């Protein structure tokens, strides 16, 4: 079972590589077939086996013999490991797979935000669906529903005020709200605390490096690291 989960992780890692590449190049995710980065030749099935293809082809494309980025097998391996770790730590298999999927998806979104300063609503929508799955039954208790409604309203207002002044993108706020759906009140507090800690630290470092007040932060990596850290703490402590 562990091997199956690891292989599943590497396949998804490979898929997330394609997602990042195609989003940055503004190509469609669903079609057309995968092509070589260099000569645009259509890749066949055996060129796209996670990890194995890279090693069989000795790190080169099979069509035009150009060097493949080491980032491909590394991120496939890392995603496989992530899935394996969460499978070992998390007792509930479905929750484990959804958490691992969400974490690798957030990493892809972070890379896209870092490189393009863009956040896509379709990606936030996928995060929202995953969060609703993760929230399970607690979502339907009255107090939880009430506190979540208050949280959503406060953050929408805050996001609106901050985004018209250009401090933060509205998409970033919607992402925070979507992730928060899966968290209870205590976890939310930790989440916001970690986020301000990481955000403050990154802002501080960037300010002293560039001496520029108007440096534009990529918020998705900050939001994602806070959420991932929280999930790691939960997995270890609970
Ligand atoms: Zn090629």
Coordinates of C-alpha atoms and ligand atoms in Angstrom, one line a residue:
X1 CA 0.0 0.0 0.0
X2 CA 2.8 2.4 0.9
X3 CA 4.4 1.9 -2.5
X4 CA 1.1 2.5 -4.3
X5 CA 0.7 5.8 -2.3
X6 CA 4.3 6.8 -3.2
X7 CA 3.7 6.1 -7.0
X8 CA 0.4 8.0 -6.8
X9 CA 2.4 10.9 -5.4
X10 CA 5.0 10.8 -8.1
X11 CA 2.2 10.8 -10.8
X12 CA 0.5 13.8 -9.2
X13 CA 3.9 15.5 -8.9
X14 CA 4.4 15.0 -12.6
X15 CA 0.9 16.4 -13.2
X16 CA 1.6 19.4 -11.0
X17 CA 4.8 20.1 -13.0
X18 CA 2.7 20.3 -16.2
X19 CA 0.2 22.5 -14.4
X20 CA 2.8 25.0 -13.4
X21 CA 4.5 25.0 -16.8
X22 CA 1.3 25.4 -18.8
X23 CA -0.2 28.0 -16.5
X24 CA 3.0 30.1 -16.8
X25 CA 3.0 29.7 -20.6
X26 CA -0.8 30.4 -20.6
X27 CA -1.6 27.1 -22.3
X28 CA -4.6 24.8 -21.7
X29 CA -4.3 22.2 -19.0
X30 CA -6.6 19.6 -20.6
X31 CA -5.3 19.4 -24.1
X32 CA -3.3 19.2 -26.3
X33 CA -0.9 16.3 -25.7
X34 CA 2.4 16.9 -23.8
X35 CA 5.2 18.2 -26.0
X36 CA 8.9 18.4 -25.7
X37 CA 10.0 21.7 -24.1
X38 CA 12.6 22.2 -26.8
X39 CA 11.5 20.8 -30.2
X40 CA 7.7 20.6 -29.6
X41 CA 7.6 16.9 -30.6
X42 CA 4.7 15.1 -29.1
X43 CA 5.8 13.0 -26.1
X44 CA 4.8 9.3 -25.9
X45 CA 3.6 7.4 -22.9
X46 CA 7.0 6.1 -22.0
X47 CA 8.5 9.6 -22.0
X48 CA 6.1 10.6 -19.2
X49 CA 6.6 7.9 -16.6
X50 CA 7.4 9.8 -13.3
X51 CA 11.0 9.4 -12.1
X52 CA 11.7 6.4 -14.4
X53 CA 11.7 8.3 -17.7
X54 CA 14.2 10.7 -16.4
X55 CA 16.6 8.0 -15.4
X56 CA 16.1 5.7 -18.4
X57 CA 16.7 8.8 -20.7
X58 CA 19.7 9.8 -18.5
X59 CA 18.3 13.2 -17.9
X60 CA 17.9 14.0 -21.6
X61 CA 15.0 14.3 -24.0
X62 CA 14.7 11.2 -26.2
X63 CA 13.7 13.3 -29.3
X64 CA 16.4 16.0 -29.5
X65 CA 18.9 14.9 -26.7
X66 CA 18.6 18.2 -24.7
X67 CA 19.1 18.3 -21.0
X68 CA 15.9 18.0 -18.9
X69 CA 15.5 20.2 -15.8
X70 CA 16.5 18.2 -12.6
X71 CA 13.6 20.0 -11.0
X72 CA 11.2 17.5 -12.7
X73 CA 12.4 14.2 -11.0
X74 CA 13.2 16.1 -7.8
X75 CA 9.6 17.5 -7.5
X76 CA 8.1 14.1 -8.5
X77 CA 10.2 12.3 -5.8
X78 CA 9.3 15.0 -3.2
X79 CA 5.6 14.7 -4.0
X80 CA 5.8 10.9 -3.7
X81 CA 7.6 11.3 -0.3
X82 CA 5.0 13.8 0.9
X83 CA 2.2 11.4 0.1
X84 CA 4.1 8.5 1.8
X85 CA 4.7 10.6 5.0
X86 CA 1.1 11.8 5.3
X87 CA -0.1 8.2 4.6
X88 CA 2.1 7.0 7.6
X89 CA 1.1 9.9 9.9
X90 CA -2.6 10.2 9.1
X91 CA -4.9 7.4 10.2
X92 CA -7.8 8.3 7.9
X93 CA -6.7 7.4 4.3
X94 CA -9.1 9.7 2.5
X95 CA -8.2 12.7 4.7
X96 CA -4.5 11.8 4.1
X97 CA -4.8 11.8 0.3
X98 CA -6.8 15.0 0.3
X99 CA -4.3 16.8 2.5
X100 CA -1.4 15.6 0.4
X101 CA -3.2 16.7 -2.8
X102 CA -4.0 20.1 -1.2
X103 CA -0.4 20.6 -0.1
X104 CA 1.1 19.8 -3.4
X105 CA -1.5 21.9 -5.2
X106 CA -0.7 24.9 -2.9
X107 CA 3.0 24.5 -3.7
X108 CA 2.2 24.7 -7.4
X109 CA 0.0 27.8 -6.8
X110 CA 2.9 29.3 -4.8
X111 CA 5.4 28.7 -7.7
X112 CA 2.9 30.3 -10.2
X113 CA 2.3 33.3 -7.9
X114 CA 6.1 33.7 -7.3
X115 CA 6.9 33.6 -11.0
X116 CA 3.9 35.5 -12.5
X117 CA 2.4 37.4 -9.5
X118 CA -0.9 35.9 -10.6
X119 CA -3.5 33.9 -8.7
X120 CA -6.2 32.1 -10.6
X121 CA -9.8 31.8 -9.3
X122 CA -10.2 28.3 -10.8
X123 CA -7.3 27.2 -8.6
X124 CA -8.9 28.8 -5.5
X125 CA -12.1 27.1 -6.4
X126 CA -10.3 23.7 -6.3
X127 CA -8.8 24.6 -2.9
X128 CA -12.3 25.5 -1.7
X129 CA -13.7 22.1 -2.8
X130 CA -10.8 20.2 -1.1
X131 CA -11.3 22.3 2.1
X132 CA -15.0 21.4 2.2
X133 CA -14.1 17.7 1.9
X134 CA -11.6 18.1 4.7
X135 CA -14.0 20.0 7.0
X136 CA -16.3 16.9 7.1
X137 CA -19.1 17.0 9.6
X138 CA -17.8 19.9 11.8
X139 CA -18.9 22.2 9.1
X140 CA -22.6 21.6 10.0
X141 CA -22.5 22.4 13.7
X142 CA -24.3 25.7 14.4
X143 CA -21.4 27.3 16.3
X144 CA -19.0 26.3 13.6
X145 CA -21.2 27.7 10.9
X146 CA -21.8 30.9 12.8
X147 CA -18.1 31.5 13.5
X148 CA -17.3 30.6 9.8
X149 CA -19.9 33.1 8.6
X150 CA -18.4 35.8 10.8
X151 CA -14.9 34.9 9.6
X152 CA -15.9 35.1 6.0
X153 CA -17.6 38.4 6.4
X154 CA -14.8 40.0 8.3
X155 CA -12.2 38.8 5.9
X156 CA -14.2 39.8 2.8
X157 CA -14.5 43.3 4.2
X158 CA -10.9 43.4 5.3
X159 CA -9.8 42.1 1.9
X160 CA -11.9 44.6 0.1
X161 CA -10.4 47.5 2.1
X162 CA -6.8 46.2 1.8
X163 CA -7.1 45.4 -1.9
X164 CA -8.5 48.8 -3.0
X165 CA -5.4 50.3 -1.4
X166 CA -3.2 47.7 -3.1
X167 CA -1.7 46.1 0.0
X168 CA -2.9 42.7 -0.8
X169 CA -4.7 41.0 -3.7
X170 CA -8.3 40.2 -3.3
X171 CA -7.6 36.6 -4.5
X172 CA -5.2 36.1 -1.6
X173 CA -8.0 36.9 0.8
X174 CA -10.4 34.5 -1.0
X175 CA -7.6 31.8 -0.7
X176 CA -7.3 32.4 3.1
X177 CA -11.1 32.1 3.4
X178 CA -11.2 28.9 1.3
X179 CA -8.5 27.3 3.4
X180 CA -10.1 28.3 6.6
X181 CA -13.2 26.3 5.8
X182 CA -11.4 23.1 6.9
X183 CA -10.2 24.6 10.2
X184 CA -11.8 25.0 13.6
X185 CA -11.6 28.1 15.7
X186 CA -8.4 27.0 17.5
X187 CA -6.7 26.0 14.2
X188 CA -7.7 29.3 12.6
X189 CA -6.0 31.2 15.4
X190 CA -2.8 29.2 14.8
X191 CA -3.1 29.6 11.0
X192 CA -3.4 33.4 11.2
X193 CA -0.6 33.6 13.8
X194 CA 1.8 31.5 11.6
X195 CA 0.8 33.6 8.6
X196 CA 1.6 36.9 10.2
X197 CA 4.8 35.4 11.6
X198 CA 6.0 34.2 8.2
X199 CA 4.6 37.3 6.4
X200 CA 6.3 39.6 8.8
X201 CA 9.6 37.8 8.5
X202 CA 9.5 37.8 4.7
X203 CA 8.5 41.4 4.6
X204 CA 11.3 42.3 7.0
X205 CA 14.0 40.4 5.0
X206 CA 12.8 41.9 1.7
X207 CA 12.7 45.4 3.1
X208 CA 16.3 45.3 4.3
X209 CA 17.4 43.6 1.1
X210 CA 15.8 46.0 -1.4
X211 CA 15.3 49.1 0.8
X212 CA 12.0 49.6 -0.9
X213 CA 8.7 50.0 0.8
X214 CA 6.7 49.3 -2.3
X215 CA 8.2 45.8 -3.0
X216 CA 5.3 43.6 -4.1
X217 CA 5.0 40.4 -2.0
X218 CA 3.8 37.2 -3.4
X219 CA 1.2 36.2 -0.8
X220 CA 0.3 32.7 -1.9
X221 CA 3.7 31.2 -0.8
X222 CA 3.2 32.9 2.6
X223 CA -0.4 31.7 3.0
X224 CA 0.6 28.2 1.8
X225 CA 3.6 27.8 4.1
X226 CA 1.5 28.8 7.1
X227 CA -1.2 26.2 6.1
X228 CA 1.4 23.5 5.4
X229 CA 3.2 24.1 8.7
X230 CA -0.2 23.9 10.5
X231 CA -1.0 20.6 8.8
X232 CA 2.5 19.2 9.8
X233 CA 1.9 20.3 13.4
X234 CA -1.6 18.7 13.3
X235 CA -0.2 15.4 11.9
X236 CA 2.6 15.2 14.5
X237 CA 0.6 16.3 17.5
X238 CA -2.8 14.6 17.0
Ligands
LIG1 ZN1 12.7 17.4 -28.2

